[in-house]
Amino acid sequence: MRLVFLLLLLLAVAPPLHADYHLPEAPLLAVLDAPLPTRQLFSPDQRYSAVLRQSGLPDIGELARAGLSLGGLRITPDNHAALRNDLADRLELVDLASGQRHPVAGFPPGARLADPAWSADAAQLLISVHESTTVSLWKINRLTAIAEPVPGVRLNATAGRSVAWLGASHRLVAKLLPAGLPALPEPPAQPAGPVIKQTLPGKSARHRTYPDVLTNDLDESRLHWALRSQLAIIDIDNRIQPLATPRDILDISPSPDGRYLLLTEPALPLSRDLPVERAPTLQEVIDLTGHTVLTSPGDSPRRWRSDTPASLYFIRKDRTTGGDEILEHPAPFTAAPQRLAAVAQRIGTISWGSATLALVGETLPKEHLARLWRIDPSRPDQPPRLLLAYRDNRHADYPGKPVTKAQESGFPQLLVSPDQSTVYLSGSGVGLQGAPPFLDALSLHDGSRRRLWQSQAPWHEQVNAVLDPEARHLLLTRENIDTPAALYRYDRLTRQPTPLLPAEPPLAGLAYRKTHLDYHRADGVKLSATLYVPAGYDAGRDGPIPLLMWAYPREFDDEESAADASVSPYRFTRITPSSPLALVSAGYAVLDHPGMPVIARHGRAANDHFMEELTLDAEAAVREVVRLGVADPQRIAIGGHSYGAFMTANLLARSRLFKAGIARSGAYNRSLTPFGFQSETRSFWEAPAVYHAMAPFEFADRIDAPLLLIHGEADTNPGTFTLQSERLYQALNGLGKPVRLVTLPGESHTYRARQSLGQVLYEEQRWLERWIGPGWHAPAGKLR
């Protein structure tokens, strides 16, 4: 009997499947290996561009090198650098006036490039070169396009900036590895004692659930090792002058005049509850002799005013009014900080213009309002002048972002008209019924706005830069549904665009048809989505095909905000390996980002009726694709990433609309996120019914549709522990439900490596084929 019992137990527990990485079939493989989009950095005078190219996705071996995960920092100890997936392998310099392109020569074979930084006069470009055992610093002469190393420099690239220009000079400051840095601390042969945490009565530490924090003394010693840096000044002739003693540095920020350095350091004792980027910090200002001239706690972070040589500012709550106030602390930092201005509630943004002009953005969270104020920093006794007030929860109401222009120091400053009466606002625009991208003139006297330029259908054009104080000449990116984005110079008076950088060609052989959809929920709320189908497919001729709906829910305070479209229908779609749109190449229809609003009603929070709202949204989307003849109800799958994965599991548990699901990097048990998630600010103990009702783990017995779970092994996103997917898998497996869990080694919340993304595409295609059928393929002919 014992033998029978053991055999039954073994059969009841599905064993893990160990396998090598798989690659998807040819159409998806082409997406996986497509050239990645280039990245550009314009020079301060907007005359030149540094264009970085990355041949392909990083290899899984690069993730395997990231042997340290310390308080949210993922570090490759071999070269003392942060793990990153944006390292380029080619660099070229472009003269935007002539269009001439100059590939940069001189790098060692296999060099991986990062963090370009133009000098103020655009004569030189700094760049970090990541190699297997070091990160070196190189200088590029713009005229010759030749790169040369700075001898003797080994950068500490574990956190923040590792190098920066000093104002308008050709001198720079760098974070170097200290001489004599010991080896990485190793675990002790045996534990010295237990790990203890303790709180005191009356002191609460309420924060989100962070999966990657420091846990013991070894973690702390390794973080000190990783951050320990020697500051140094490097002059135009590459002479290196060490500055002060080595210390733990998170970031460096030179003052606009290059005479001071603002250092951000981790505060002691180190936090074991928060990741490094959210933990308390200490800020120091030192001069170029290494002397400390100011020390301040990081509770109100100091930043440099961009319009003065060396003056810090910070924001803190006014103890009398409860609103925010701006304080300034100018060099030499011997006097006490002085208040410049105050607002009734929260300060969101500050745009500095001159000694007499700054724009302050205020948010009123409960009212969902925002205001833009003009202040005179030289007259702190004068109250702010209101320029604009608008609703901040409606895309169509957004007035645009103040336009700035880089100064000689490299810092941005408000662009003001020659008569000092006007600043400019640039908006990205919204949807079919909303405003297209635009450029407005804003009067500094009365807040009136005048439209100077806006994008014209069927194009989506976006202002990259305003090139002169009259706002006559603009740098624009221009694209439409068929044409990838290209860079243009635009003359507002002649209305003539001049091509500067051509568009990157779309992926050859990847063809689709894209349609914007507007439809309504059963209760009348307007929704929208984008439908992608394979090239050559015609619903009237070919009938319904398998469809994947990929979505992400969002909370709104009212129906009007929920119906406010935020995506332009005229943009070109560049399909990437991490996008579900890649499955169009395998013959599936994809309904991308259908509206999934969760709307607050009758004075109650949106999440109080989360499932009712979500079900109305999903029903409307299914009804629309069935009405169009693109899909039939028996061959529709639902999927999503992160909060979209949470949505997927909920819809499978609480509705019968979908025949399969794909959930990537989600959270499913809300008792594991007890102090809030997404926009939910109430704790588990303040709203237990909401936490229970929204947790698909608690309704796992109702999930009958097959569910594919995918999760990164090293997920550092708050709340989405890898454990979340493991426990949901265990529940479904124990309940006899069809489920598959794919854990990706070395991956965090988003997936980086070629092998990982290839496995994801392979798994998704196989899952859809098995549960909703194979994709459709045209016998002949192609459309866009």
Short mmCIF file of C-alpha atoms in Angstrom, two decimals, residues 228-452:
data_model
loop_
_atom_site.label_atom_id
_atom_site.label_comp_id
_atom_site.label_asym_id
_atom_site.label_seq_id
_atom_site.Cartn_x
_atom_site.Cartn_y
_atom_site.Cartn_z
CA ARG A 228 33.85 52.53 -3.74
CA SER A 229 35.27 55.13 -6.16
CA GLN A 230 38.20 57.47 -6.50
CA LEU A 231 37.17 60.81 -7.98
CA ALA A 232 39.64 62.35 -10.41
CA ILE A 233 39.91 65.43 -12.62
CA ILE A 234 41.20 64.72 -16.13
CA ASP A 235 42.46 67.70 -18.13
CA ILE A 236 42.65 68.30 -21.88
CA ASP A 237 46.06 66.57 -22.02
CA ASN A 238 44.73 63.50 -20.14
CA ARG A 239 46.61 64.31 -16.94
CA ILE A 240 44.81 62.67 -14.01
CA GLN A 241 44.48 64.47 -10.66
CA PRO A 242 42.94 62.37 -7.86
CA LEU A 243 40.36 64.25 -5.84
CA ALA A 244 39.66 63.62 -2.14
CA THR A 245 39.72 60.13 -0.65
CA PRO A 246 37.85 57.13 -2.05
CA ARG A 247 34.20 56.90 -1.00
CA ASP A 248 30.96 55.13 -1.92
CA ILE A 249 29.34 57.14 -4.72
CA LEU A 250 26.00 56.62 -6.40
CA ASP A 251 26.15 59.64 -8.72
CA ILE A 252 28.17 62.75 -9.58
CA SER A 253 26.84 66.06 -10.89
CA PRO A 254 29.15 69.00 -11.69
CA SER A 255 27.81 72.53 -11.23
CA PRO A 256 27.06 74.47 -14.44
CA ASP A 257 30.30 76.45 -14.06
CA GLY A 258 32.31 73.29 -13.35
CA ARG A 259 33.67 74.55 -10.00
CA TYR A 260 31.80 72.18 -7.67
CA LEU A 261 30.71 68.55 -7.60
CA LEU A 262 27.46 67.33 -6.07
CA LEU A 263 27.96 63.76 -4.85
CA THR A 264 25.14 61.39 -3.92
CA GLU A 265 26.15 58.63 -1.51
CA PRO A 266 24.22 55.91 0.34
CA ALA A 267 23.31 56.95 3.87
CA LEU A 268 24.51 54.84 6.78
CA PRO A 269 23.36 52.51 8.12
CA LEU A 270 22.41 50.92 4.81
CA SER A 271 18.73 50.06 4.38
CA ARG A 272 17.66 46.42 4.37
CA ASP A 273 14.06 47.30 3.51
CA LEU A 274 14.46 49.41 0.36
CA PRO A 275 16.47 49.06 -2.86
CA VAL A 276 19.43 51.38 -3.23
CA GLU A 277 17.63 53.80 -5.56
CA ARG A 278 14.88 54.36 -2.94
CA ALA A 279 16.93 54.14 0.23
CA PRO A 280 18.07 57.22 2.20
CA THR A 281 21.06 59.05 0.74
CA LEU A 282 23.59 61.65 1.77
CA GLN A 283 24.65 64.51 -0.51
CA GLU A 284 27.98 66.31 -0.40
CA VAL A 285 29.29 69.27 -2.35
CA ILE A 286 33.06 69.36 -2.83
CA ASP A 287 35.23 71.84 -4.68
CA LEU A 288 37.93 70.91 -7.17
CA THR A 289 40.54 70.61 -4.42
CA GLY A 290 38.48 67.84 -2.82
CA HIS A 291 37.37 70.00 0.12
CA THR A 292 33.82 69.36 1.37
CA VAL A 293 31.88 72.63 1.42
CA LEU A 294 28.38 71.29 2.14
CA THR A 295 26.81 68.13 3.53
CA SER A 296 23.06 67.55 3.51
CA PRO A 297 20.71 64.61 4.06
CA GLY A 298 19.06 63.26 0.94
CA ASP A 299 15.49 63.54 2.25
CA SER A 300 15.04 66.64 0.06
CA PRO A 301 17.40 65.98 -2.87
CA ARG A 302 19.51 68.93 -3.98
CA ARG A 303 19.92 69.74 -7.67
CA TRP A 304 21.77 72.47 -9.56
CA ARG A 305 19.86 75.44 -10.92
CA SER A 306 20.54 75.28 -14.63
CA ASP A 307 20.56 79.07 -15.15
CA THR A 308 23.16 80.06 -12.53
CA PRO A 309 26.86 79.21 -12.19
CA ALA A 310 26.59 77.21 -8.94
CA SER A 311 23.38 77.33 -6.94
CA LEU A 312 21.52 74.37 -5.47
CA TYR A 313 17.77 74.17 -5.03
CA PHE A 314 15.50 71.71 -3.28
CA ILE A 315 11.81 71.21 -2.57
CA ARG A 316 10.34 70.52 0.86
CA LYS A 317 6.96 70.65 2.54
CA ASP A 318 6.03 73.91 4.21
CA ARG A 319 5.23 73.00 7.81
CA THR A 320 2.71 75.83 8.12
CA THR A 321 0.63 75.45 4.96
CA GLY A 322 1.33 71.82 4.07
CA GLY A 323 2.19 72.85 0.50
CA ASP A 324 5.59 72.64 -1.18
CA GLU A 325 8.22 75.35 -1.19
CA ILE A 326 11.37 75.89 -3.27
CA LEU A 327 14.57 76.82 -1.45
CA GLU A 328 17.84 77.98 -2.99
CA HIS A 329 21.34 77.53 -1.60
CA PRO A 330 23.93 79.41 -3.70
CA ALA A 331 27.71 78.97 -3.58
CA PRO A 332 29.78 79.27 -1.48
CA PHE A 333 27.04 77.66 0.66
CA THR A 334 27.92 79.54 3.83
CA ALA A 335 24.55 81.31 4.24
CA ALA A 336 21.32 79.52 5.07
CA PRO A 337 19.03 78.43 2.18
CA GLN A 338 16.46 81.04 1.14
CA ARG A 339 12.87 80.41 0.06
CA LEU A 340 12.13 81.38 -3.55
CA ALA A 341 8.45 80.45 -3.88
CA ALA A 342 5.68 78.24 -2.51
CA VAL A 343 2.52 76.61 -3.84
CA ALA A 344 -0.57 75.22 -2.14
CA GLN A 345 0.09 71.56 -2.91
CA ARG A 346 2.81 69.51 -4.65
CA ILE A 347 5.54 70.78 -6.97
CA GLY A 348 6.08 68.47 -9.94
CA THR A 349 8.47 70.30 -12.27
CA ILE A 350 10.68 73.39 -12.35
CA SER A 351 12.01 74.90 -15.59
CA TRP A 352 14.70 77.53 -14.99
CA GLY A 353 15.02 80.45 -17.40
CA SER A 354 17.00 83.33 -15.94
CA ALA A 355 17.59 85.30 -12.77
CA THR A 356 14.03 86.66 -13.14
CA LEU A 357 12.17 83.74 -14.72
CA ALA A 358 11.26 80.17 -13.84
CA LEU A 359 8.17 78.06 -14.50
CA VAL A 360 6.83 75.87 -11.70
CA GLY A 361 4.43 72.99 -12.32
CA GLU A 362 2.07 72.21 -9.44
CA THR A 363 -0.11 69.11 -9.08
CA LEU A 364 -3.30 68.84 -7.04
CA PRO A 365 -3.66 65.04 -6.78
CA LYS A 366 -7.10 64.80 -5.18
CA GLU A 367 -8.64 67.26 -7.62
CA HIS A 368 -6.72 65.81 -10.61
CA LEU A 369 -5.70 69.33 -11.55
CA ALA A 370 -2.38 70.87 -12.50
CA ARG A 371 -1.21 74.47 -12.63
CA LEU A 372 1.72 76.24 -14.24
CA TRP A 373 3.10 79.24 -12.37
CA ARG A 374 5.60 81.92 -13.31
CA ILE A 375 7.99 82.98 -10.57
CA ASP A 376 10.72 85.62 -10.34
CA PRO A 377 13.59 83.95 -8.41
CA SER A 378 15.12 87.38 -7.72
CA ARG A 379 11.92 88.53 -5.98
CA PRO A 380 10.93 85.84 -3.49
CA ASP A 381 8.54 88.33 -1.88
CA GLN A 382 6.37 88.36 -5.01
CA PRO A 383 3.68 85.66 -5.19
CA PRO A 384 3.75 83.28 -8.18
CA ARG A 385 1.68 84.32 -11.21
CA LEU A 386 -0.74 81.71 -12.58
CA LEU A 387 -0.31 81.04 -16.30
CA LEU A 388 -2.26 77.80 -16.88
CA ALA A 389 -4.65 75.45 -15.08
CA TYR A 390 -5.80 72.14 -16.56
CA ARG A 391 -6.95 68.62 -15.72
CA ASP A 392 -3.98 66.30 -15.42
CA ASN A 393 -5.94 63.08 -15.98
CA ARG A 394 -6.92 63.91 -19.54
CA HIS A 395 -4.35 63.65 -22.33
CA ALA A 396 -6.28 66.10 -24.50
CA ASP A 397 -6.00 68.84 -21.84
CA TYR A 398 -2.23 68.64 -21.49
CA PRO A 399 -0.80 72.01 -22.63
CA GLY A 400 2.65 70.69 -23.48
CA LYS A 401 6.08 70.71 -21.91
CA PRO A 402 8.17 73.91 -21.69
CA VAL A 403 10.82 73.94 -24.41
CA THR A 404 14.43 74.22 -23.26
CA LYS A 405 17.76 74.58 -25.03
CA ALA A 406 21.14 73.33 -23.84
CA GLN A 407 23.54 76.05 -22.76
CA GLU A 408 27.36 76.07 -22.89
CA SER A 409 27.37 74.32 -19.52
CA GLY A 410 25.30 71.51 -21.02
CA PHE A 411 22.40 72.32 -18.68
CA PRO A 412 18.95 73.01 -20.20
CA GLN A 413 17.41 76.46 -19.92
CA LEU A 414 14.02 77.81 -20.96
CA LEU A 415 13.96 79.04 -24.56
CA VAL A 416 12.53 82.57 -24.46
CA SER A 417 11.56 84.81 -27.38
CA PRO A 418 13.90 87.73 -28.19
CA ASP A 419 11.52 90.25 -26.54
CA GLN A 420 11.34 88.08 -23.40
CA SER A 421 7.54 87.90 -23.60
CA THR A 422 7.04 84.31 -24.71
CA VAL A 423 8.11 80.75 -23.95
CA TYR A 424 7.20 77.66 -25.95
CA LEU A 425 5.24 74.50 -25.14
CA SER A 426 5.66 71.25 -27.06
CA GLY A 427 2.97 68.57 -26.88
CA SER A 428 3.03 65.00 -28.13
CA GLY A 429 -0.67 64.97 -29.01
CA VAL A 430 -3.28 62.26 -28.61
CA GLY A 431 -5.49 59.97 -30.67
CA LEU A 432 -7.91 60.56 -33.51
CA GLN A 433 -10.15 63.04 -31.76
CA GLY A 434 -7.47 64.66 -29.59
CA ALA A 435 -4.87 67.24 -30.52
CA PRO A 436 -2.04 66.18 -32.84
CA PRO A 437 1.54 66.95 -31.76
CA PHE A 438 1.99 70.71 -31.57
CA LEU A 439 4.16 73.69 -30.68
CA ASP A 440 2.51 76.63 -28.90
CA ALA A 441 3.70 80.06 -27.87
CA LEU A 442 2.79 80.86 -24.24
CA SER A 443 2.54 84.49 -23.15
CA LEU A 444 4.42 85.18 -19.94
CA HIS A 445 2.08 88.14 -19.30
CA ASP A 446 -1.38 86.62 -19.38
CA GLY A 447 -0.94 82.89 -20.08
CA SER A 448 -2.60 83.04 -23.50
CA ARG A 449 -1.50 80.44 -26.03
CA ARG A 450 -0.99 80.66 -29.76
CA ARG A 451 -0.55 77.65 -32.03
CA LEU A 452 2.68 77.91 -34.07
#
